[in-house]
Amino acid sequence: ISSIKTCNTKRSTEPRLENIVSTVNLACELDLRKITLQAKNAEYNPKRFAAVIMRIRNPKTTALIFSSGKIVCTGAKSETDSRTAAMKYAKTIKKLGFNVKFKEFTIQNMVASCGVEFGINLDELLLSYNRFSTYDPEIFPGLIFRMEDPKIVFLIFSSGKIILTGAKQRDQIFKAYHKIYPMLTIFKANRMINI
């Protein structure tokens, strides 16, 4: 499901997961300085940020490790990889002598991207759906569309590129995309050619 698949229209693509943010509770206090001194791929600068930043290559992810025992894991491209990465970080910390448990693993956010093979008239989209939309091209080039059910935020660009964020489950991404796609076809941009 996470691979690109052709939609009903031959030129659009299904959303592809780009990043999953998850959290886990190790249920113990952590000495961040000890972790930094003894673990590979760990950095800690308490004046800049109150967490150890640790990275692994497989799956390619980054973790923010807090003294409370909470970990935020980012960068995974699937739910399985996110859990696997969180378990690897927990195992690394356990090997350093901490009495860790693996509790409350939760997917907090999924980010996906896709595209439609037509430009989108963002000004017209804003006029028709201003209750759900924010668009100020001087501040940000994309229209921000907040769907209520499922509760997903879209970043929609005039090029047809779309970013979806806010999902906690994969099916929310696909449900939201299939709900918004017919609407986007109404706002196809008419390309003007200047001579």
JSON list of C-alpha atoms in Angstrom, two decimals:
[
{"chain": "A", "resi": 1, "resn": "ILE", "atom": "CA", "xyz": [0.00, 0.00, 0.00]},
{"chain": "A", "resi": 2, "resn": "SER", "atom": "CA", "xyz": [2.85, 2.44, 0.69]},
{"chain": "A", "resi": 3, "resn": "SER", "atom": "CA", "xyz": [4.15, 2.25, -2.87]},
{"chain": "A", "resi": 4, "resn": "ILE", "atom": "CA", "xyz": [2.85, 4.57, -5.56]},
{"chain": "A", "resi": 5, "resn": "LYS", "atom": "CA", "xyz": [-0.16, 3.18, -7.35]},
{"chain": "A", "resi": 6, "resn": "THR", "atom": "CA", "xyz": [-2.08, 4.58, -10.27]},
{"chain": "A", "resi": 7, "resn": "CYS", "atom": "CA", "xyz": [-5.42, 6.10, -9.28]},
{"chain": "A", "resi": 8, "resn": "ASN", "atom": "CA", "xyz": [-8.58, 6.23, -11.41]},
{"chain": "A", "resi": 9, "resn": "THR", "atom": "CA", "xyz": [-7.01, 9.03, -13.38]},
{"chain": "A", "resi": 10, "resn": "LYS", "atom": "CA", "xyz": [-3.96, 7.77, -15.21]},
{"chain": "A", "resi": 11, "resn": "ARG", "atom": "CA", "xyz": [-1.84, 10.75, -14.24]},
{"chain": "A", "resi": 12, "resn": "SER", "atom": "CA", "xyz": [-2.27, 11.02, -10.47]},
{"chain": "A", "resi": 13, "resn": "THR", "atom": "CA", "xyz": [-0.46, 9.03, -7.83]},
{"chain": "A", "resi": 14, "resn": "GLU", "atom": "CA", "xyz": [-1.63, 7.58, -4.55]},
{"chain": "A", "resi": 15, "resn": "PRO", "atom": "CA", "xyz": [-0.08, 9.07, -1.42]},
{"chain": "A", "resi": 16, "resn": "ARG", "atom": "CA", "xyz": [3.26, 7.61, -0.35]},
{"chain": "A", "resi": 17, "resn": "LEU", "atom": "CA", "xyz": [4.38, 7.65, 3.28]},
{"chain": "A", "resi": 18, "resn": "GLU", "atom": "CA", "xyz": [7.39, 9.92, 3.75]},
{"chain": "A", "resi": 19, "resn": "ASN", "atom": "CA", "xyz": [7.76, 10.18, 7.52]},
{"chain": "A", "resi": 20, "resn": "ILE", "atom": "CA", "xyz": [6.24, 8.63, 10.61]},
{"chain": "A", "resi": 21, "resn": "VAL", "atom": "CA", "xyz": [6.59, 10.19, 14.05]},
{"chain": "A", "resi": 22, "resn": "SER", "atom": "CA", "xyz": [6.12, 7.84, 16.98]},
{"chain": "A", "resi": 23, "resn": "THR", "atom": "CA", "xyz": [6.66, 7.94, 20.72]},
{"chain": "A", "resi": 24, "resn": "VAL", "atom": "CA", "xyz": [7.51, 5.34, 23.32]},
{"chain": "A", "resi": 25, "resn": "ASN", "atom": "CA", "xyz": [7.93, 5.45, 27.08]},
{"chain": "A", "resi": 26, "resn": "LEU", "atom": "CA", "xyz": [10.90, 3.56, 28.54]},
{"chain": "A", "resi": 27, "resn": "ALA", "atom": "CA", "xyz": [9.39, 3.95, 32.04]},
{"chain": "A", "resi": 28, "resn": "CYS", "atom": "CA", "xyz": [12.65, 4.99, 33.72]},
{"chain": "A", "resi": 29, "resn": "GLU", "atom": "CA", "xyz": [14.71, 8.14, 34.27]},
{"chain": "A", "resi": 30, "resn": "LEU", "atom": "CA", "xyz": [17.68, 8.47, 31.93]},
{"chain": "A", "resi": 31, "resn": "ASP", "atom": "CA", "xyz": [21.10, 10.06, 32.46]},
{"chain": "A", "resi": 32, "resn": "LEU", "atom": "CA", "xyz": [21.51, 11.83, 29.13]},
{"chain": "A", "resi": 33, "resn": "ARG", "atom": "CA", "xyz": [25.21, 12.59, 29.67]},
{"chain": "A", "resi": 34, "resn": "LYS", "atom": "CA", "xyz": [25.93, 8.90, 30.27]},
{"chain": "A", "resi": 35, "resn": "ILE", "atom": "CA", "xyz": [24.05, 7.96, 27.11]},
{"chain": "A", "resi": 36, "resn": "THR", "atom": "CA", "xyz": [26.01, 10.50, 25.08]},
{"chain": "A", "resi": 37, "resn": "LEU", "atom": "CA", "xyz": [29.36, 9.33, 26.42]},
{"chain": "A", "resi": 38, "resn": "GLN", "atom": "CA", "xyz": [28.71, 5.61, 25.95]},
{"chain": "A", "resi": 39, "resn": "ALA", "atom": "CA", "xyz": [26.47, 5.30, 22.89]},
{"chain": "A", "resi": 40, "resn": "LYS", "atom": "CA", "xyz": [27.39, 5.62, 19.23]},
{"chain": "A", "resi": 41, "resn": "ASN", "atom": "CA", "xyz": [25.65, 8.17, 17.02]},
{"chain": "A", "resi": 42, "resn": "ALA", "atom": "CA", "xyz": [24.47, 10.22, 20.02]},
{"chain": "A", "resi": 43, "resn": "GLU", "atom": "CA", "xyz": [24.79, 13.95, 20.50]},
{"chain": "A", "resi": 44, "resn": "TYR", "atom": "CA", "xyz": [23.70, 16.13, 23.40]},
{"chain": "A", "resi": 45, "resn": "ASN", "atom": "CA", "xyz": [23.94, 19.87, 23.87]},
{"chain": "A", "resi": 46, "resn": "PRO", "atom": "CA", "xyz": [21.70, 20.78, 26.84]},
{"chain": "A", "resi": 47, "resn": "LYS", "atom": "CA", "xyz": [22.09, 24.52, 26.17]},
{"chain": "A", "resi": 48, "resn": "ARG", "atom": "CA", "xyz": [20.46, 24.07, 22.77]},
{"chain": "A", "resi": 49, "resn": "PHE", "atom": "CA", "xyz": [17.99, 21.21, 23.34]},
{"chain": "A", "resi": 50, "resn": "ALA", "atom": "CA", "xyz": [16.96, 19.10, 26.34]},
{"chain": "A", "resi": 51, "resn": "ALA", "atom": "CA", "xyz": [17.27, 15.72, 24.63]},
{"chain": "A", "resi": 52, "resn": "VAL", "atom": "CA", "xyz": [19.89, 13.37, 23.24]},
{"chain": "A", "resi": 53, "resn": "ILE", "atom": "CA", "xyz": [19.72, 13.09, 19.46]},
{"chain": "A", "resi": 54, "resn": "MET", "atom": "CA", "xyz": [20.54, 9.57, 18.28]},
{"chain": "A", "resi": 55, "resn": "ARG", "atom": "CA", "xyz": [20.49, 8.17, 14.76]},
{"chain": "A", "resi": 56, "resn": "ILE", "atom": "CA", "xyz": [20.48, 4.69, 13.26]},
{"chain": "A", "resi": 57, "resn": "ARG", "atom": "CA", "xyz": [20.85, 3.63, 9.63]},
{"chain": "A", "resi": 58, "resn": "ASN", "atom": "CA", "xyz": [18.47, 0.69, 9.46]},
{"chain": "A", "resi": 59, "resn": "PRO", "atom": "CA", "xyz": [15.73, 1.73, 9.48]},
{"chain": "A", "resi": 60, "resn": "LYS", "atom": "CA", "xyz": [17.03, 5.23, 8.81]},
{"chain": "A", "resi": 61, "resn": "THR", "atom": "CA", "xyz": [15.60, 7.23, 11.70]},
{"chain": "A", "resi": 62, "resn": "THR", "atom": "CA", "xyz": [16.40, 9.84, 14.32]},
{"chain": "A", "resi": 63, "resn": "ALA", "atom": "CA", "xyz": [15.38, 9.68, 17.97]},
{"chain": "A", "resi": 64, "resn": "LEU", "atom": "CA", "xyz": [14.99, 12.41, 20.55]},
{"chain": "A", "resi": 65, "resn": "ILE", "atom": "CA", "xyz": [15.68, 10.83, 23.92]},
{"chain": "A", "resi": 66, "resn": "PHE", "atom": "CA", "xyz": [14.50, 12.72, 27.01]},
{"chain": "A", "resi": 67, "resn": "SER", "atom": "CA", "xyz": [15.60, 12.29, 30.63]},
{"chain": "A", "resi": 68, "resn": "SER", "atom": "CA", "xyz": [12.01, 11.34, 31.54]},
{"chain": "A", "resi": 69, "resn": "GLY", "atom": "CA", "xyz": [12.45, 8.13, 29.53]},
{"chain": "A", "resi": 70, "resn": "LYS", "atom": "CA", "xyz": [10.29, 9.32, 26.65]},
{"chain": "A", "resi": 71, "resn": "ILE", "atom": "CA", "xyz": [11.55, 8.86, 23.09]},
{"chain": "A", "resi": 72, "resn": "VAL", "atom": "CA", "xyz": [10.30, 10.56, 19.93]},
{"chain": "A", "resi": 73, "resn": "CYS", "atom": "CA", "xyz": [11.27, 8.63, 16.79]},
{"chain": "A", "resi": 74, "resn": "THR", "atom": "CA", "xyz": [11.14, 10.28, 13.35]},
{"chain": "A", "resi": 75, "resn": "GLY", "atom": "CA", "xyz": [12.03, 9.38, 9.80]},
{"chain": "A", "resi": 76, "resn": "ALA", "atom": "CA", "xyz": [10.54, 5.90, 9.37]},
{"chain": "A", "resi": 77, "resn": "LYS", "atom": "CA", "xyz": [8.59, 5.23, 6.18]},
{"chain": "A", "resi": 78, "resn": "SER", "atom": "CA", "xyz": [6.32, 2.49, 7.57]},
{"chain": "A", "resi": 79, "resn": "GLU", "atom": "CA", "xyz": [4.63, 1.65, 10.84]},
{"chain": "A", "resi": 80, "resn": "THR", "atom": "CA", "xyz": [6.74, -1.50, 11.16]},
{"chain": "A", "resi": 81, "resn": "ASP", "atom": "CA", "xyz": [9.98, 0.42, 10.62]},
{"chain": "A", "resi": 82, "resn": "SER", "atom": "CA", "xyz": [8.93, 3.01, 13.20]},
{"chain": "A", "resi": 83, "resn": "ARG", "atom": "CA", "xyz": [8.32, 0.33, 15.84]},
{"chain": "A", "resi": 84, "resn": "THR", "atom": "CA", "xyz": [11.53, -1.52, 14.88]},
{"chain": "A", "resi": 85, "resn": "ALA", "atom": "CA", "xyz": [13.56, 1.69, 15.22]},
{"chain": "A", "resi": 86, "resn": "ALA", "atom": "CA", "xyz": [12.00, 2.56, 18.58]},
{"chain": "A", "resi": 87, "resn": "MET", "atom": "CA", "xyz": [12.83, -0.95, 19.83]},
{"chain": "A", "resi": 88, "resn": "LYS", "atom": "CA", "xyz": [16.44, -0.58, 18.64]},
{"chain": "A", "resi": 89, "resn": "TYR", "atom": "CA", "xyz": [16.82, 2.72, 20.51]},
{"chain": "A", "resi": 90, "resn": "ALA", "atom": "CA", "xyz": [15.35, 1.10, 23.64]},
{"chain": "A", "resi": 91, "resn": "LYS", "atom": "CA", "xyz": [17.73, -1.86, 23.31]},
{"chain": "A", "resi": 92, "resn": "THR", "atom": "CA", "xyz": [20.73, 0.47, 22.91]},
{"chain": "A", "resi": 93, "resn": "ILE", "atom": "CA", "xyz": [19.78, 2.33, 26.09]},
{"chain": "A", "resi": 94, "resn": "LYS", "atom": "CA", "xyz": [19.16, -0.94, 27.96]},
{"chain": "A", "resi": 95, "resn": "LYS", "atom": "CA", "xyz": [22.68, -2.13, 27.05]},
{"chain": "A", "resi": 96, "resn": "LEU", "atom": "CA", "xyz": [24.01, 0.98, 28.84]},
{"chain": "A", "resi": 97, "resn": "GLY", "atom": "CA", "xyz": [22.58, -0.29, 32.13]},
{"chain": "A", "resi": 98, "resn": "PHE", "atom": "CA", "xyz": [19.19, 1.41, 32.31]},
{"chain": "A", "resi": 99, "resn": "ASN", "atom": "CA", "xyz": [16.17, -0.61, 33.46]},
{"chain": "A", "resi": 100, "resn": "VAL", "atom": "CA", "xyz": [14.04, 0.15, 30.41]},
{"chain": "A", "resi": 101, "resn": "LYS", "atom": "CA", "xyz": [10.62, -1.15, 29.49]},
{"chain": "A", "resi": 102, "resn": "PHE", "atom": "CA", "xyz": [8.92, -0.64, 26.13]},
{"chain": "A", "resi": 103, "resn": "LYS", "atom": "CA", "xyz": [5.57, 0.98, 26.97]},
{"chain": "A", "resi": 104, "resn": "GLU", "atom": "CA", "xyz": [2.94, 3.03, 25.20]},
{"chain": "A", "resi": 105, "resn": "PHE", "atom": "CA", "xyz": [4.35, 2.88, 21.67]},
{"chain": "A", "resi": 106, "resn": "THR", "atom": "CA", "xyz": [2.14, 5.25, 19.68]},
{"chain": "A", "resi": 107, "resn": "ILE", "atom": "CA", "xyz": [2.11, 6.60, 16.14]},
{"chain": "A", "resi": 108, "resn": "GLN", "atom": "CA", "xyz": [1.68, 10.36, 16.60]},
{"chain": "A", "resi": 109, "resn": "ASN", "atom": "CA", "xyz": [1.77, 11.59, 13.01]},
{"chain": "A", "resi": 110, "resn": "MET", "atom": "CA", "xyz": [2.10, 10.30, 9.47]},
{"chain": "A", "resi": 111, "resn": "VAL", "atom": "CA", "xyz": [3.24, 12.48, 6.58]},
{"chain": "A", "resi": 112, "resn": "ALA", "atom": "CA", "xyz": [2.60, 11.43, 2.99]},
{"chain": "A", "resi": 113, "resn": "SER", "atom": "CA", "xyz": [3.10, 13.03, -0.40]},
{"chain": "A", "resi": 114, "resn": "CYS", "atom": "CA", "xyz": [1.55, 12.63, -3.81]},
{"chain": "A", "resi": 115, "resn": "GLY", "atom": "CA", "xyz": [0.84, 14.59, -6.92]},
{"chain": "A", "resi": 116, "resn": "VAL", "atom": "CA", "xyz": [-1.81, 15.17, -9.50]},
{"chain": "A", "resi": 117, "resn": "GLU", "atom": "CA", "xyz": [-0.70, 15.72, -13.09]},
{"chain": "A", "resi": 118, "resn": "PHE", "atom": "CA", "xyz": [-2.41, 19.06, -13.40]},
{"chain": "A", "resi": 119, "resn": "GLY", "atom": "CA", "xyz": [-1.90, 22.49, -11.93]},
{"chain": "A", "resi": 120, "resn": "ILE", "atom": "CA", "xyz": [-4.32, 23.70, -9.27]},
{"chain": "A", "resi": 121, "resn": "ASN", "atom": "CA", "xyz": [-5.82, 27.19, -9.11]},
{"chain": "A", "resi": 122, "resn": "LEU", "atom": "CA", "xyz": [-5.21, 27.93, -5.44]},
{"chain": "A", "resi": 123, "resn": "ASP", "atom": "CA", "xyz": [-6.98, 31.31, -5.48]},
{"chain": "A", "resi": 124, "resn": "GLU", "atom": "CA", "xyz": [-10.22, 29.71, -6.71]},
{"chain": "A", "resi": 125, "resn": "LEU", "atom": "CA", "xyz": [-9.86, 26.84, -4.25]},
{"chain": "A", "resi": 126, "resn": "LEU", "atom": "CA", "xyz": [-9.48, 29.38, -1.42]},
{"chain": "A", "resi": 127, "resn": "LEU", "atom": "CA", "xyz": [-12.56, 31.33, -2.54]},
{"chain": "A", "resi": 128, "resn": "SER", "atom": "CA", "xyz": [-14.71, 28.21, -2.64]},
{"chain": "A", "resi": 129, "resn": "TYR", "atom": "CA", "xyz": [-13.39, 26.58, 0.55]},
{"chain": "A", "resi": 130, "resn": "ASN", "atom": "CA", "xyz": [-12.22, 29.52, 2.68]},
{"chain": "A", "resi": 131, "resn": "ARG", "atom": "CA", "xyz": [-13.69, 27.94, 5.82]},
{"chain": "A", "resi": 132, "resn": "PHE", "atom": "CA", "xyz": [-11.15, 25.11, 5.54]},
{"chain": "A", "resi": 133, "resn": "SER", "atom": "CA", "xyz": [-8.32, 26.94, 3.76]},
{"chain": "A", "resi": 134, "resn": "THR", "atom": "CA", "xyz": [-5.49, 29.37, 4.40]},
{"chain": "A", "resi": 135, "resn": "TYR", "atom": "CA", "xyz": [-3.48, 30.78, 1.52]},
{"chain": "A", "resi": 136, "resn": "ASP", "atom": "CA", "xyz": [-1.04, 33.68, 1.53]},
{"chain": "A", "resi": 137, "resn": "PRO", "atom": "CA", "xyz": [1.57, 33.14, -1.20]},
{"chain": "A", "resi": 138, "resn": "GLU", "atom": "CA", "xyz": [3.78, 35.91, 0.21]},
{"chain": "A", "resi": 139, "resn": "ILE", "atom": "CA", "xyz": [4.23, 33.84, 3.37]},
{"chain": "A", "resi": 140, "resn": "PHE", "atom": "CA", "xyz": [3.98, 30.25, 2.06]},
{"chain": "A", "resi": 141, "resn": "PRO", "atom": "CA", "xyz": [3.52, 29.06, -1.55]},
{"chain": "A", "resi": 142, "resn": "GLY", "atom": "CA", "xyz": [1.00, 26.35, -0.73]},
{"chain": "A", "resi": 143, "resn": "LEU", "atom": "CA", "xyz": [-2.63, 26.41, 0.30]},
{"chain": "A", "resi": 144, "resn": "ILE", "atom": "CA", "xyz": [-3.25, 24.86, 3.71]},
{"chain": "A", "resi": 145, "resn": "PHE", "atom": "CA", "xyz": [-6.49, 22.86, 3.68]},
{"chain": "A", "resi": 146, "resn": "ARG", "atom": "CA", "xyz": [-7.81, 21.46, 6.96]},
{"chain": "A", "resi": 147, "resn": "MET", "atom": "CA", "xyz": [-10.13, 18.50, 6.38]},
{"chain": "A", "resi": 148, "resn": "GLU", "atom": "CA", "xyz": [-12.38, 17.65, 9.32]},
{"chain": "A", "resi": 149, "resn": "ASP", "atom": "CA", "xyz": [-13.16, 13.99, 8.60]},
{"chain": "A", "resi": 150, "resn": "PRO", "atom": "CA", "xyz": [-10.69, 12.44, 8.61]},
{"chain": "A", "resi": 151, "resn": "LYS", "atom": "CA", "xyz": [-8.77, 15.14, 10.45]},
{"chain": "A", "resi": 152, "resn": "ILE", "atom": "CA", "xyz": [-5.94, 15.68, 7.95]},
{"chain": "A", "resi": 153, "resn": "VAL", "atom": "CA", "xyz": [-4.05, 18.81, 6.90]},
{"chain": "A", "resi": 154, "resn": "PHE", "atom": "CA", "xyz": [-3.16, 19.15, 3.22]},
{"chain": "A", "resi": 155, "resn": "LEU", "atom": "CA", "xyz": [-0.46, 21.40, 1.81]},
{"chain": "A", "resi": 156, "resn": "ILE", "atom": "CA", "xyz": [-1.58, 21.90, -1.77]},
{"chain": "A", "resi": 157, "resn": "PHE", "atom": "CA", "xyz": [0.73, 23.54, -4.31]},
{"chain": "A", "resi": 158, "resn": "SER", "atom": "CA", "xyz": [-0.20, 25.09, -7.65]},
{"chain": "A", "resi": 159, "resn": "SER", "atom": "CA", "xyz": [2.07, 22.52, -9.38]},
{"chain": "A", "resi": 160, "resn": "GLY", "atom": "CA", "xyz": [-0.22, 19.69, -8.24]},
{"chain": "A", "resi": 161, "resn": "LYS", "atom": "CA", "xyz": [2.14, 18.50, -5.50]},
{"chain": "A", "resi": 162, "resn": "ILE", "atom": "CA", "xyz": [0.32, 17.59, -2.27]},
{"chain": "A", "resi": 163, "resn": "ILE", "atom": "CA", "xyz": [1.58, 16.89, 1.24]},
{"chain": "A", "resi": 164, "resn": "LEU", "atom": "CA", "xyz": [-0.77, 15.23, 3.75]},
{"chain": "A", "resi": 165, "resn": "THR", "atom": "CA", "xyz": [-0.09, 15.37, 7.49]},
{"chain": "A", "resi": 166, "resn": "GLY", "atom": "CA", "xyz": [-1.83, 14.72, 10.78]},
{"chain": "A", "resi": 167, "resn": "ALA", "atom": "CA", "xyz": [-2.84, 11.09, 10.27]},
{"chain": "A", "resi": 168, "resn": "LYS", "atom": "CA", "xyz": [-2.37, 8.52, 13.00]},
{"chain": "A", "resi": 169, "resn": "GLN", "atom": "CA", "xyz": [-3.36, 5.60, 10.77]},
{"chain": "A", "resi": 170, "resn": "ARG", "atom": "CA", "xyz": [-2.51, 4.82, 7.16]},
{"chain": "A", "resi": 171, "resn": "ASP", "atom": "CA", "xyz": [-6.14, 4.44, 6.06]},
{"chain": "A", "resi": 172, "resn": "GLN", "atom": "CA", "xyz": [-6.86, 8.05, 7.12]},
{"chain": "A", "resi": 173, "resn": "ILE", "atom": "CA", "xyz": [-4.37, 9.26, 4.51]},
{"chain": "A", "resi": 174, "resn": "PHE", "atom": "CA", "xyz": [-5.99, 7.32, 1.67]},
{"chain": "A", "resi": 175, "resn": "LYS", "atom": "CA", "xyz": [-9.53, 8.17, 2.78]},
{"chain": "A", "resi": 176, "resn": "ALA", "atom": "CA", "xyz": [-8.66, 11.88, 2.88]},
{"chain": "A", "resi": 177, "resn": "TYR", "atom": "CA", "xyz": [-6.92, 11.79, -0.51]},
{"chain": "A", "resi": 178, "resn": "HIS", "atom": "CA", "xyz": [-9.82, 10.03, -2.23]},
{"chain": "A", "resi": 179, "resn": "LYS", "atom": "CA", "xyz": [-12.19, 12.54, -0.64]},
{"chain": "A", "resi": 180, "resn": "ILE", "atom": "CA", "xyz": [-10.27, 15.64, -1.82]},
{"chain": "A", "resi": 181, "resn": "TYR", "atom": "CA", "xyz": [-9.19, 14.42, -5.28]},
{"chain": "A", "resi": 182, "resn": "PRO", "atom": "CA", "xyz": [-12.57, 14.99, -7.05]},
{"chain": "A", "resi": 183, "resn": "MET", "atom": "CA", "xyz": [-12.66, 18.49, -5.57]},
{"chain": "A", "resi": 184, "resn": "LEU", "atom": "CA", "xyz": [-9.18, 19.29, -6.88]},
{"chain": "A", "resi": 185, "resn": "THR", "atom": "CA", "xyz": [-10.17, 18.34, -10.43]},
{"chain": "A", "resi": 186, "resn": "ILE", "atom": "CA", "xyz": [-12.70, 21.19, -10.34]},
{"chain": "A", "resi": 187, "resn": "PHE", "atom": "CA", "xyz": [-9.87, 23.65, -9.70]},
{"chain": "A", "resi": 188, "resn": "LYS", "atom": "CA", "xyz": [-7.54, 22.64, -12.54]},
{"chain": "A", "resi": 189, "resn": "ALA", "atom": "CA", "xyz": [-5.44, 25.64, -13.46]},
{"chain": "A", "resi": 190, "resn": "ASN", "atom": "CA", "xyz": [-5.89, 27.13, -16.92]},
{"chain": "A", "resi": 191, "resn": "ARG", "atom": "CA", "xyz": [-2.36, 27.70, -18.09]},
{"chain": "A", "resi": 192, "resn": "MET", "atom": "CA", "xyz": [-1.95, 31.03, -19.85]},
{"chain": "A", "resi": 193, "resn": "ILE", "atom": "CA", "xyz": [0.75, 31.31, -22.49]},
{"chain": "A", "resi": 194, "resn": "ASN", "atom": "CA", "xyz": [2.36, 34.73, -22.72]},
{"chain": "A", "resi": 195, "resn": "ILE", "atom": "CA", "xyz": [3.53, 35.74, -26.20]}
]
